[in-house]
Coordinates of N, CA, C and O and ligand atoms in Angstrom, one line a residue:
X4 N -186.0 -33.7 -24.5 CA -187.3 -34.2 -24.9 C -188.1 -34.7 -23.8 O -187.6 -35.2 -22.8
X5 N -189.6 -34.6 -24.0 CA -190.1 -35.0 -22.9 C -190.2 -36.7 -22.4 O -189.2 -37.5 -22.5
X6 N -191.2 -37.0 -22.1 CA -191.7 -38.5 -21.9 C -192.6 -38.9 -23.0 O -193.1 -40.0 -22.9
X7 N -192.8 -38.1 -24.2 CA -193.8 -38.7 -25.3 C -193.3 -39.9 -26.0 O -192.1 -40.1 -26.2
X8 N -194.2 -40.7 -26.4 CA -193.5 -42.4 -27.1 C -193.5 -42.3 -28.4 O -194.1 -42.8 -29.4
X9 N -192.0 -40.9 -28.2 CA -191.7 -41.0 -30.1 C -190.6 -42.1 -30.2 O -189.8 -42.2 -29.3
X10 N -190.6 -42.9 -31.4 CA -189.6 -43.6 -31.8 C -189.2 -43.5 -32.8 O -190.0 -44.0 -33.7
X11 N -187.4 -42.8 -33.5 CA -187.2 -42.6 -34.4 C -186.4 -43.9 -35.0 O -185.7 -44.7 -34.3
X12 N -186.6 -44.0 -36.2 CA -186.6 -44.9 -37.4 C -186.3 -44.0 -39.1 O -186.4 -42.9 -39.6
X13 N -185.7 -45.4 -39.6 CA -185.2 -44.8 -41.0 C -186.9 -44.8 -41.4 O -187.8 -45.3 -40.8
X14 N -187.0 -43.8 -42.9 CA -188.5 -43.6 -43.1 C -188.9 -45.1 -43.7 O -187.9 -45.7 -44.2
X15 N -189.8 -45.7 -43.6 CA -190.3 -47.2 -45.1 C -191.7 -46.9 -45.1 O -192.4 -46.4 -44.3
X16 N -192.1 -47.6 -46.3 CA -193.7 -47.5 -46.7 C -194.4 -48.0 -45.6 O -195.6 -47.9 -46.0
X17 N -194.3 -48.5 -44.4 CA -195.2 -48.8 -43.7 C -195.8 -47.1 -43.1 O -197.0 -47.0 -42.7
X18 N -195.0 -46.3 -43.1 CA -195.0 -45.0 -42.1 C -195.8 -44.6 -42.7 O -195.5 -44.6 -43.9
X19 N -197.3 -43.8 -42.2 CA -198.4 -42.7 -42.9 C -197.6 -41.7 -43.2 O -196.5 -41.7 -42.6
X20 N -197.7 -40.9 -43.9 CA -197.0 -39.6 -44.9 C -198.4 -39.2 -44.9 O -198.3 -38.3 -44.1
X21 N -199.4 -39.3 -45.2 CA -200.6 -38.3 -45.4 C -201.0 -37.6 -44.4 O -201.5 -36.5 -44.5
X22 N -200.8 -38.3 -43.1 CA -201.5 -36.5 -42.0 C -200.5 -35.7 -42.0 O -200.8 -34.8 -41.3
X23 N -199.7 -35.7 -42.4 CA -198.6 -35.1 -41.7 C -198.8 -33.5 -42.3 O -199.1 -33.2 -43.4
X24 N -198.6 -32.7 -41.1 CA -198.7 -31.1 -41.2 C -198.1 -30.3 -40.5 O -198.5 -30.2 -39.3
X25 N -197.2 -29.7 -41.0 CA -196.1 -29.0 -40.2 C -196.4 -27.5 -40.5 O -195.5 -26.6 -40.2
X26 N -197.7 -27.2 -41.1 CA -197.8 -25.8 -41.7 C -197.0 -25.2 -42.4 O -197.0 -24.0 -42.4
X27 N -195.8 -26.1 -43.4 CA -195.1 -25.6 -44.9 C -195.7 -26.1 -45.7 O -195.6 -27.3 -45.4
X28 N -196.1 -25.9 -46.4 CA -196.9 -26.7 -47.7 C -195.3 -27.3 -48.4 O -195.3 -28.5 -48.6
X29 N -194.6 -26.9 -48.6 CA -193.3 -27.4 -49.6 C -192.6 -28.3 -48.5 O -191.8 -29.1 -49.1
X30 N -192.8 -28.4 -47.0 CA -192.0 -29.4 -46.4 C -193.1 -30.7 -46.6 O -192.7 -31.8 -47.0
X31 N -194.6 -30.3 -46.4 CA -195.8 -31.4 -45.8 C -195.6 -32.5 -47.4 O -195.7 -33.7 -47.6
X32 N -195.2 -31.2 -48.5 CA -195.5 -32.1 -50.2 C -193.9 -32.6 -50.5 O -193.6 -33.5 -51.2
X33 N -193.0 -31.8 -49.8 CA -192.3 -33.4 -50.2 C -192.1 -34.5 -49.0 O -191.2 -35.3 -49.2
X34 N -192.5 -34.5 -48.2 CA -192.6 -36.4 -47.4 C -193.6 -36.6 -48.2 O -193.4 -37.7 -48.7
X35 N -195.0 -35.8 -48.7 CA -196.0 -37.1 -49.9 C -196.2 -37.5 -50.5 O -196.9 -38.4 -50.8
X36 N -195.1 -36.4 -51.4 CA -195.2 -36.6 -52.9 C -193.4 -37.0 -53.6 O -193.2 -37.3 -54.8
X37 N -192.2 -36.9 -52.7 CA -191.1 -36.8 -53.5 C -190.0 -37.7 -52.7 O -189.0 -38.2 -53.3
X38 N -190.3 -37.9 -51.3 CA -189.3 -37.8 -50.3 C -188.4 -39.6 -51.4 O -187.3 -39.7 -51.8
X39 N -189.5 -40.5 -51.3 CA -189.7 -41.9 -51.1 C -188.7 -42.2 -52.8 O -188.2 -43.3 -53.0
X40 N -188.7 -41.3 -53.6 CA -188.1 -41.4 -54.9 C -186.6 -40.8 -54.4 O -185.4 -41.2 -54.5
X41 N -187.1 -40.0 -53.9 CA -184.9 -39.5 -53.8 C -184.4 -40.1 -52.7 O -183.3 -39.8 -52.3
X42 N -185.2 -41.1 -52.2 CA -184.2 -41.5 -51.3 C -184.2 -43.4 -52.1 O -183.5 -44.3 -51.6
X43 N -184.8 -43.6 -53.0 CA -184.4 -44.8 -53.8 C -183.6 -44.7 -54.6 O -183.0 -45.6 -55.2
X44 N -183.3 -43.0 -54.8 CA -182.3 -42.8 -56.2 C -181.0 -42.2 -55.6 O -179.9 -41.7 -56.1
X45 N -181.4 -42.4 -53.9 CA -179.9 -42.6 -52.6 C -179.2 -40.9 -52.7 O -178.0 -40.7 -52.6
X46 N -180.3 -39.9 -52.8 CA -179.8 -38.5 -52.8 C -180.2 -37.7 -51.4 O -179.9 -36.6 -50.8
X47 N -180.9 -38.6 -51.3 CA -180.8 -38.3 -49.6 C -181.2 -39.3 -49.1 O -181.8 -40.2 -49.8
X48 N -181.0 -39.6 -47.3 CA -181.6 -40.8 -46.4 C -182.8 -40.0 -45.6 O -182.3 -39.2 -44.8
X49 N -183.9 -40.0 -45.5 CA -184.8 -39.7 -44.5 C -185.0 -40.8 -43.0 O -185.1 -42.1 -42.9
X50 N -185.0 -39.9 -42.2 CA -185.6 -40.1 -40.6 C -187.0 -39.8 -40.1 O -187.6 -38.9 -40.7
X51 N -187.5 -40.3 -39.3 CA -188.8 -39.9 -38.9 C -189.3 -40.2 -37.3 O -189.2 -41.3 -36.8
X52 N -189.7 -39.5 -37.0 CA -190.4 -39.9 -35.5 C -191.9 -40.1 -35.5 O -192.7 -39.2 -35.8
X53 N -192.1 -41.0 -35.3 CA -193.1 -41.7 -34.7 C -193.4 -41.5 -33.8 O -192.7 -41.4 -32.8
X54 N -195.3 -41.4 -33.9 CA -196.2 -41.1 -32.8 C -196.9 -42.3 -33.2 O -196.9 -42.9 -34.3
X55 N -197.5 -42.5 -32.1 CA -199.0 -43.8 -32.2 C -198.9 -44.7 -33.2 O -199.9 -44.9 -34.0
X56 N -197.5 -45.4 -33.2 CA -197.3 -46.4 -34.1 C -197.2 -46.3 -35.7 O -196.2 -47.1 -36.0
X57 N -197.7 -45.8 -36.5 CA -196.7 -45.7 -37.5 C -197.4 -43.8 -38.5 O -197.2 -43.4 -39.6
X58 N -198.0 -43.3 -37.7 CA -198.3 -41.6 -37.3 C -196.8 -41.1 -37.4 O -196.0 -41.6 -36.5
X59 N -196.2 -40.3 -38.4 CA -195.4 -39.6 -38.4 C -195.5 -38.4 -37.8 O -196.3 -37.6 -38.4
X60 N -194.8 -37.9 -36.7 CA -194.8 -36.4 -36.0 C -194.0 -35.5 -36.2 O -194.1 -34.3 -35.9
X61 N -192.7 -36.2 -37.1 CA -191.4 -34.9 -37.1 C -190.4 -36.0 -38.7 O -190.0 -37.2 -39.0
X62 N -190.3 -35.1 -39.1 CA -188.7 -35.5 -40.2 C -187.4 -35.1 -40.6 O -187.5 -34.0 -40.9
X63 N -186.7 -35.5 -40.6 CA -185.6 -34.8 -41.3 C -184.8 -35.9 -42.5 O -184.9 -37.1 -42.7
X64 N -183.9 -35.0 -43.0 CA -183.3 -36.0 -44.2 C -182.0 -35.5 -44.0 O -181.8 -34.4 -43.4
X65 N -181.0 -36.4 -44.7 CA -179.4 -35.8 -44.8 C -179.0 -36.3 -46.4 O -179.4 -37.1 -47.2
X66 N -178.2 -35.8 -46.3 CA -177.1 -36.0 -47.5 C -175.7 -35.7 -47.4 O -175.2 -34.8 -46.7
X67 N -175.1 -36.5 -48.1 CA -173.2 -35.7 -48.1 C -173.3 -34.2 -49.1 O -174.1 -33.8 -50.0
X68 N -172.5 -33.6 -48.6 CA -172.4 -31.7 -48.9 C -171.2 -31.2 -48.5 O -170.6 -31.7 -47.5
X69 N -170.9 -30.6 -48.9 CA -169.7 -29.6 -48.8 C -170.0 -28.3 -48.7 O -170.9 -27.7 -49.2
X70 N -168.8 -27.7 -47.7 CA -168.6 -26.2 -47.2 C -167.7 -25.4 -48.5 O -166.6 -25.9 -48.8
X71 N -168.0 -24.7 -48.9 CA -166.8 -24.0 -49.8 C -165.5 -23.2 -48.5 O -166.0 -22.3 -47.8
X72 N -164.1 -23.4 -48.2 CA -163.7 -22.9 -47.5 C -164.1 -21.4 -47.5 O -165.1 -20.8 -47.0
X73 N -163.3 -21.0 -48.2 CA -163.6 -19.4 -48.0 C -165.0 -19.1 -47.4 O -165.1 -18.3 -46.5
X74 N -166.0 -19.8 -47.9 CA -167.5 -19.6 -46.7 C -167.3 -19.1 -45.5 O -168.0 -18.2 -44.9
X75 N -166.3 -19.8 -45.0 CA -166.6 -19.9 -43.2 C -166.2 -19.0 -43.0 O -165.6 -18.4 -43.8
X76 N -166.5 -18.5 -41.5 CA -165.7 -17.5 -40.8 C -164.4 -17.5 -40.9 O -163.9 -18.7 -41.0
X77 N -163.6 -16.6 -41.0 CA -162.1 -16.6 -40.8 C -161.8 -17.4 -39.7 O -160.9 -18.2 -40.0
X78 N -162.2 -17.5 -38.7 CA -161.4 -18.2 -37.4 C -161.6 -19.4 -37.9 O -160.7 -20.2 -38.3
X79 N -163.1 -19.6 -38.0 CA -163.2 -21.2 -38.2 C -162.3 -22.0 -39.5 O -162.0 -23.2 -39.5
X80 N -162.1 -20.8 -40.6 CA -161.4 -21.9 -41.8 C -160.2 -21.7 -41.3 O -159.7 -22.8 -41.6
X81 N -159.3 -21.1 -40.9 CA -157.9 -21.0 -40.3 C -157.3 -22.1 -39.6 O -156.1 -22.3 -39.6
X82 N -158.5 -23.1 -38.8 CA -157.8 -24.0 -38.3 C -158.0 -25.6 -39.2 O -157.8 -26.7 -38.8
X83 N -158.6 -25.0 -40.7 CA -158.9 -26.4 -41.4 C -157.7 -26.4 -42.5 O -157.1 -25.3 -42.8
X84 N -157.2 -27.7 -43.1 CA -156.5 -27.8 -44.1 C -157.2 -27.1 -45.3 O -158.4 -27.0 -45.7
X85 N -155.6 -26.3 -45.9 CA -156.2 -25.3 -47.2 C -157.0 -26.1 -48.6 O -156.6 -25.8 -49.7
X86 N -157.8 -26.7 -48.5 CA -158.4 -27.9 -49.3 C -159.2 -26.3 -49.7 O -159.2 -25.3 -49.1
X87 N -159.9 -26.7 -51.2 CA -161.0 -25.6 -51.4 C -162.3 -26.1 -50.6 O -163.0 -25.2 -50.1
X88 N -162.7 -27.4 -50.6 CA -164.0 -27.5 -50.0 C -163.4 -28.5 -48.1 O -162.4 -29.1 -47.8
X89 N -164.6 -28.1 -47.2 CA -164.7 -29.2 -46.3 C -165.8 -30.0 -46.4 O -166.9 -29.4 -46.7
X90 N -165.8 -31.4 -46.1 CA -166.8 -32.2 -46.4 C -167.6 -32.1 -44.8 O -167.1 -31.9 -43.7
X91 N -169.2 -32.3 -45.3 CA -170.1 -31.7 -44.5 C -171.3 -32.8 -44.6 O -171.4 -33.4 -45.7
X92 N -172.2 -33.1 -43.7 CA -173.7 -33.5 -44.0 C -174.4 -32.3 -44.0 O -174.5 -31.4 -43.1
X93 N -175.1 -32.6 -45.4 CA -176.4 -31.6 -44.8 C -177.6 -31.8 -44.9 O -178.2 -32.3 -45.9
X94 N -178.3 -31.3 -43.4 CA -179.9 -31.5 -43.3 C -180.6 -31.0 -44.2 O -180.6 -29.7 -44.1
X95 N -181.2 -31.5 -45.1 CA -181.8 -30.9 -45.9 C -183.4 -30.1 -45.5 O -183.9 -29.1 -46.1
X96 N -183.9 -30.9 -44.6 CA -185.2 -30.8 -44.2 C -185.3 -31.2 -42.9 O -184.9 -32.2 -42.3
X97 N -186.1 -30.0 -42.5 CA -186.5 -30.8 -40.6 C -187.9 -30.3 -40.3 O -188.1 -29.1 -40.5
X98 N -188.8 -31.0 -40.1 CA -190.1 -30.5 -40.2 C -190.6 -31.5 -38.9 O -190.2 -32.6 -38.8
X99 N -191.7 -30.8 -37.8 CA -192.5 -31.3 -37.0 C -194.0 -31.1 -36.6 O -194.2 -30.1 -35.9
X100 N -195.1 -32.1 -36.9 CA -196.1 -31.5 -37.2 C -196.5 -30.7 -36.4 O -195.8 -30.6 -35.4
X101 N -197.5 -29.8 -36.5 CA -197.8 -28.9 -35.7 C -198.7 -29.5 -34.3 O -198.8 -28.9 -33.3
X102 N -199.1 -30.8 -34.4 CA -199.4 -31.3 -33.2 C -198.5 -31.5 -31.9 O -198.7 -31.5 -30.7
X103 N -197.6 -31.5 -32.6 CA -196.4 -32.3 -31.5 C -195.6 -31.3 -31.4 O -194.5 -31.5 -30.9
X104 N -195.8 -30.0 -31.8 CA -194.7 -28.8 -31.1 C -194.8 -28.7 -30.0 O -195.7 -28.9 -29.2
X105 N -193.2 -28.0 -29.9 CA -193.0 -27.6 -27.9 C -192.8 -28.4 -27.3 O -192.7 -28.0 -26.1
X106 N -192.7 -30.1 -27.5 CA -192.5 -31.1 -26.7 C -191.0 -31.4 -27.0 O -190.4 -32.4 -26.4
X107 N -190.3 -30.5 -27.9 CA -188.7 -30.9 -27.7 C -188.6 -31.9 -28.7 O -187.5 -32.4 -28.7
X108 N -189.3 -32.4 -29.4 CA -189.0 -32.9 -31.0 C -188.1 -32.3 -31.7 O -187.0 -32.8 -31.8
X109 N -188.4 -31.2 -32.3 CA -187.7 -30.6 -33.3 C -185.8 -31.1 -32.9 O -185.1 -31.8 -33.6
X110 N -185.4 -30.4 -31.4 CA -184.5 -30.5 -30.9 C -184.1 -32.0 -30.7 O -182.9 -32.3 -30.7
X111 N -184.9 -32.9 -30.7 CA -184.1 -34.4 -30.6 C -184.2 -34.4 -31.6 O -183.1 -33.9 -31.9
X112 N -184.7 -34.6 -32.7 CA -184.4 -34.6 -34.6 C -183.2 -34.0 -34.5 O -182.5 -34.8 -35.2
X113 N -182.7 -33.3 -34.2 CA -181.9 -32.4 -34.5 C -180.6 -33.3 -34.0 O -179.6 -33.5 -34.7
X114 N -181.0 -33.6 -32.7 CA -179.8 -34.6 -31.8 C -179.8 -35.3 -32.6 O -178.6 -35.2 -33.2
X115 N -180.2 -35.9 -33.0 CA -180.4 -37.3 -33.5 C -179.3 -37.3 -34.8 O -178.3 -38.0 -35.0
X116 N -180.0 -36.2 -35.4 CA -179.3 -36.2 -36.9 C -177.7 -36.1 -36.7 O -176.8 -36.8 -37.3
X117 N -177.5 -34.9 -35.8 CA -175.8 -34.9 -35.5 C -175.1 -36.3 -34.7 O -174.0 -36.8 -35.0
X118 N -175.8 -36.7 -34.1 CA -175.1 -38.2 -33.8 C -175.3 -39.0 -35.1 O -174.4 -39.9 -35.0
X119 N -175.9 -39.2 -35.9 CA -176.0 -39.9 -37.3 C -174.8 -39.2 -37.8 O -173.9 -40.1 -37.8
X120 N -174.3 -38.0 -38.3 CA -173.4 -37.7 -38.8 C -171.8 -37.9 -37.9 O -170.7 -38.4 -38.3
X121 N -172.0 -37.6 -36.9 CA -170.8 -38.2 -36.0 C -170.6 -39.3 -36.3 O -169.4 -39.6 -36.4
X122 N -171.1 -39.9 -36.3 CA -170.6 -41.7 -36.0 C -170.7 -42.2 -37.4 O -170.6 -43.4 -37.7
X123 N -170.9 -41.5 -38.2 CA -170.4 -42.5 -39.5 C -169.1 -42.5 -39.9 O -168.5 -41.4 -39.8
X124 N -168.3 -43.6 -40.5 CA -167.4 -43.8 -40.6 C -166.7 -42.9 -41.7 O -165.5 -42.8 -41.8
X125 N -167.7 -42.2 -42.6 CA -167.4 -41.3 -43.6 C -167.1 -40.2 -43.2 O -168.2 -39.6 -43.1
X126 N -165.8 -39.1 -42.5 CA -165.7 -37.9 -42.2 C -166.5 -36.8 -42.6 O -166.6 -36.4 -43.8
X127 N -167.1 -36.2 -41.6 CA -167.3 -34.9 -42.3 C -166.9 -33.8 -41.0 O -166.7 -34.4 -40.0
X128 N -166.9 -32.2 -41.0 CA -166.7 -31.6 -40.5 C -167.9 -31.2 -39.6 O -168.1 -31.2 -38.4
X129 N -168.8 -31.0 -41.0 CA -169.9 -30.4 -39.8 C -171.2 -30.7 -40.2 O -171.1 -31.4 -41.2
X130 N -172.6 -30.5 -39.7 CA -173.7 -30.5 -40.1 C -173.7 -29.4 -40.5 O -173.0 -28.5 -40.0
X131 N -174.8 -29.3 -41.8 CA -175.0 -27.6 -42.5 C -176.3 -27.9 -42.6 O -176.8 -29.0 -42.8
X132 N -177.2 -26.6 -42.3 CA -178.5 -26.3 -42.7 C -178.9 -25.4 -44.0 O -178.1 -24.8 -44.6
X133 N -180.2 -25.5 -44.2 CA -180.5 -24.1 -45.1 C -181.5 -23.9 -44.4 O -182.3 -24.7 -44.5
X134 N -181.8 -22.8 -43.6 CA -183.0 -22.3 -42.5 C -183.8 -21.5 -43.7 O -183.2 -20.8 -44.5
X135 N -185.1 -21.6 -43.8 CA -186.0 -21.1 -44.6 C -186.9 -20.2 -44.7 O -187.7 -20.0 -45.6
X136 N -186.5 -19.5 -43.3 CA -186.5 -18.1 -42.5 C -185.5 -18.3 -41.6 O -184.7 -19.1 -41.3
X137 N -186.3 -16.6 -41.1 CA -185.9 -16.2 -39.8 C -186.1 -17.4 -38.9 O -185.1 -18.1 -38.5
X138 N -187.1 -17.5 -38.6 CA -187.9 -18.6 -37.3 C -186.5 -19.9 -37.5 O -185.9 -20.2 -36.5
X139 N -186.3 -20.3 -38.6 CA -185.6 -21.3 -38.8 C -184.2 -21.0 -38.6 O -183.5 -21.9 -38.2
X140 N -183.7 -19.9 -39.0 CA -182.7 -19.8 -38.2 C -182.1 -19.6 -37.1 O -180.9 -19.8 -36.8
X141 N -183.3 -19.1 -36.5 CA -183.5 -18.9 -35.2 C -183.5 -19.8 -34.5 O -182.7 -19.7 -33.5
X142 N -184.4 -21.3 -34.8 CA -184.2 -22.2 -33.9 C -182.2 -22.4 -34.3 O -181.6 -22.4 -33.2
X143 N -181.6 -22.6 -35.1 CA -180.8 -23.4 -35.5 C -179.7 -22.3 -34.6 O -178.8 -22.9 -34.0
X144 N -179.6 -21.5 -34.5 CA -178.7 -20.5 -33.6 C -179.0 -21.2 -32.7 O -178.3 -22.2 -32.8
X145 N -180.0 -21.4 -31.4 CA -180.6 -21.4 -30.8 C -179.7 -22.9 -30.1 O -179.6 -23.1 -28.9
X146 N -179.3 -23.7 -31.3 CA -178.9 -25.0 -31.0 C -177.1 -25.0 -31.3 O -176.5 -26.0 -31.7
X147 N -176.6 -24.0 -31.0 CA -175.7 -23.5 -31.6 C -174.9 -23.6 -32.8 O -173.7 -23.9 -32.7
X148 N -175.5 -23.4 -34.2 CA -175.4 -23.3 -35.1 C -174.6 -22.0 -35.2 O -174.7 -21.2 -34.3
X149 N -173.7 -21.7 -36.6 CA -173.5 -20.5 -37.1 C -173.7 -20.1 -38.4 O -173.5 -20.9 -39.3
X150 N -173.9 -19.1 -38.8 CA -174.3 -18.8 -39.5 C -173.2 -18.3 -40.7 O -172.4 -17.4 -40.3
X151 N -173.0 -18.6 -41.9 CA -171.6 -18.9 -43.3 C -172.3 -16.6 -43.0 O -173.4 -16.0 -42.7
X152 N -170.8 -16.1 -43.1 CA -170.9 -14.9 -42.8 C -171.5 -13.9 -44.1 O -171.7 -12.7 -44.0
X153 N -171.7 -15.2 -45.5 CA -172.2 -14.0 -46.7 C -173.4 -14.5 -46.9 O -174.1 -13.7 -47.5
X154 N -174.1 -15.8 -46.4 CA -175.0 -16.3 -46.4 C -175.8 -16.8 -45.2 O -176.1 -17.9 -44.8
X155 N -176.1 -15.6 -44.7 CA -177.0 -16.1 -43.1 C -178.0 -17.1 -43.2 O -178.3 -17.7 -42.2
X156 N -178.9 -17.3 -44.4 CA -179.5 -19.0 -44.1 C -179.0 -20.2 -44.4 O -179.7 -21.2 -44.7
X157 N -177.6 -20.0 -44.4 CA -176.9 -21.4 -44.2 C -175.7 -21.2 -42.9 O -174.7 -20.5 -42.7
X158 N -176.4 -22.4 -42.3 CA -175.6 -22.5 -41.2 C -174.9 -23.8 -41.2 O -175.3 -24.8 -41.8
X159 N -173.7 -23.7 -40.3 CA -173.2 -25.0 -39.6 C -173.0 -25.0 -38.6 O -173.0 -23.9 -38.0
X160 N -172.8 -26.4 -37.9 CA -171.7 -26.6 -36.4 C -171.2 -27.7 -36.6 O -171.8 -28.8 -36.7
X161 N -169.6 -27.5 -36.7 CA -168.7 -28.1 -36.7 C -169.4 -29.5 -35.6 O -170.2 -29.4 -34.6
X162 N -169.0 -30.7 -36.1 CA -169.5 -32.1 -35.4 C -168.5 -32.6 -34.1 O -169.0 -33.1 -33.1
X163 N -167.5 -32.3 -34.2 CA -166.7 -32.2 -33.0 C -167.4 -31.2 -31.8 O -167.9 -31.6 -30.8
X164 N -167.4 -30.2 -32.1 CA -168.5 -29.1 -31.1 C -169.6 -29.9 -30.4 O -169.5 -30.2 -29.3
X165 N -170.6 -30.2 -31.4 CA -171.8 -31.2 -31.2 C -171.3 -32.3 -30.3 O -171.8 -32.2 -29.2
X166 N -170.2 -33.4 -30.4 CA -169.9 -34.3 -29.7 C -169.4 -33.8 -28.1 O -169.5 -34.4 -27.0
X167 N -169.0 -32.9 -28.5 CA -168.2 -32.1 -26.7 C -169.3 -31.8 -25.9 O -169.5 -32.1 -24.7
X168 N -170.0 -31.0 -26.6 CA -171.6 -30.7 -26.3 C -172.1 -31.9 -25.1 O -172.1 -31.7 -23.9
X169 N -172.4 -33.0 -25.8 CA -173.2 -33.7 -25.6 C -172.0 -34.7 -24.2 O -172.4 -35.0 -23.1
X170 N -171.0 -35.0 -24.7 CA -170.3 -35.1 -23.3 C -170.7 -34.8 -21.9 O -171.2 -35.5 -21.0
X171 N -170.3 -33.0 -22.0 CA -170.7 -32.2 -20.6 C -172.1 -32.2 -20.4 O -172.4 -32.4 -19.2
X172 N -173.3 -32.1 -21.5 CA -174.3 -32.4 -20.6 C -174.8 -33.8 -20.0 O -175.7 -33.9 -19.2
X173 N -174.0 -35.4 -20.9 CA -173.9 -36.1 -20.4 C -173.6 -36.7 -18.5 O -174.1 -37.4 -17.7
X174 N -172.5 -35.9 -18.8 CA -171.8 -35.1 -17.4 C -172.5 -34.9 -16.3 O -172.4 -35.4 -15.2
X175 N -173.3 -33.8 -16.7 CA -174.1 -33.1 -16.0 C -175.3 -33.9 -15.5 O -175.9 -33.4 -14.5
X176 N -175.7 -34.8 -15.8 CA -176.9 -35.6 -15.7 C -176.7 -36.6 -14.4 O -177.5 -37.4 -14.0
Ligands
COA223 C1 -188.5 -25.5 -36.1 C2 -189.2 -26.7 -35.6 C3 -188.6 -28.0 -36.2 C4 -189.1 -26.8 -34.0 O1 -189.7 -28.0 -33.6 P1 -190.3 -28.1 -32.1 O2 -190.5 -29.6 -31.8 O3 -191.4 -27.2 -31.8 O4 -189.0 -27.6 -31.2 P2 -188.6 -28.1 -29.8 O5 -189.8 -28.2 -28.9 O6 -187.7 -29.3 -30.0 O7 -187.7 -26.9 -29.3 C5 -186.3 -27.2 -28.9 C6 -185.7 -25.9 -28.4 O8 -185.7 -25.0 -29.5 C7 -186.3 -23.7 -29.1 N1 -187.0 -23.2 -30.3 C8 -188.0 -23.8 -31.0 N2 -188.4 -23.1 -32.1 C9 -187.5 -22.0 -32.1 C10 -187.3 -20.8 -32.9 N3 -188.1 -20.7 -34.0 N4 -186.4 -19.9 -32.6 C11 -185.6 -20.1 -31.5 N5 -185.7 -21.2 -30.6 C12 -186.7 -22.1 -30.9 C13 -187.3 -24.1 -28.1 O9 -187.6 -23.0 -27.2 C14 -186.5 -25.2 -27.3 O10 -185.6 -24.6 -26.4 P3 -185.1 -25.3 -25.1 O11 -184.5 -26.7 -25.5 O12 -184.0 -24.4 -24.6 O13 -186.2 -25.5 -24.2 C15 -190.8 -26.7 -35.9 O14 -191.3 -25.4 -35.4 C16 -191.1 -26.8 -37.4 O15 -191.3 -27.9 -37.9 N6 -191.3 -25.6 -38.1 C17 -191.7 -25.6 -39.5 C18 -190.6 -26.1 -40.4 C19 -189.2 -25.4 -40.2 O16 -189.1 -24.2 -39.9 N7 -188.2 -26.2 -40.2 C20 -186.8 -25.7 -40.0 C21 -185.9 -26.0 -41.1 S1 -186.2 -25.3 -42.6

């Protein structure tokens, strides 16, 4: 991410939800019209980055979710206990407005969210997406995501992966 003064925070009524425009009409209507109810009725937690003080530029939300085993790739369920399900967060939504693309938002939301799912004390295996195209899967490969082999717009990456990840380029710095 670059040097812009985003500051991410849990979402609260102080945060504008009305400019916000990411060019999906179904991501822009629910931060204005739904987000603020399901997350009082605790079905999902929303995140947000902040531009120019309480200007929302990027979002995402999570929830607890599950992997059906048989889903995954063969290698990948081979090394998990034969449970029917693995427990998972999933991103439900990641949206950034179209002002603030290309500055590496999308990608720290993204950071962001898998260190949120790491460090909670509740296990899960992996972060899972639902990409809503191509484009969207694209980024999510892109971040090394994989893709469930009968259903290519749902992806995961194992949260261990994520953490090793961020080690070496720790490392590297
Ligand atoms: C997808 C989205 C969140 C990306 O946000 P962004 O802030 O422009 O992305 P970033 O600037 O953080 O890009 C981070 C990296 O992802 C890459 N990337 C961005 N969009 C990509 C795409 N569609 N396909 C492949 N790679 C992509 C960038 O090149 C960059 O690579 P780098 O780190 O190697 O330089 C944004 O375009 C968006 O909100 N789209 C509409 C909603 C959407 O599709 N949400 C996805 C979930 S349904």
């Amino acid at each position: 991410m670059n040097s812009a003064p985003f500051r991410l925070a849990p979402l609260d009524a102080t945060h504008d939800r009305t400019k916000f425009n990411s060019t999906s009409e179904p991501l822009d209507r629910y931060l204005r019209e739904h987000v603020t109810q399901d997350v009082r009725r605790r079905v999902v937690a929303c995140f947000v980055a902040l531009a120019e003080g309480h200007r929302i530029a990027g979002y995402y939300t999570l929830a607890s979710a599950s992997l059906l085993l048989a889903d995954l790739p063969a290698s990948t369920g081979k090394k998990l206990p034969r449970y029917p399900t693995v427990p998972a967060v999933r991103m439900g939504r990641l949206a950034v407005d179209q002002g603030f693309r290309g500055q590496g938002l999308g990608g720290a939301l993204l950071a962001d969210a898998l260190d949120r799912a790491a460090r909670s004390e509740i296990a899960a295996y992996a972060l899972m997406v639902d990409g809503k195209d191509e484009a969207a899967v694209a980024f999510y490969r892109h971040h090394g995501f994989i893709a469930l082999p009968d259903s290519p717009l749902t992806l995961f990456l194992p949260l261990a992966t994520a953490l090793s990840a961020r080690k070496t380029d720790n490392k590297a710095r």
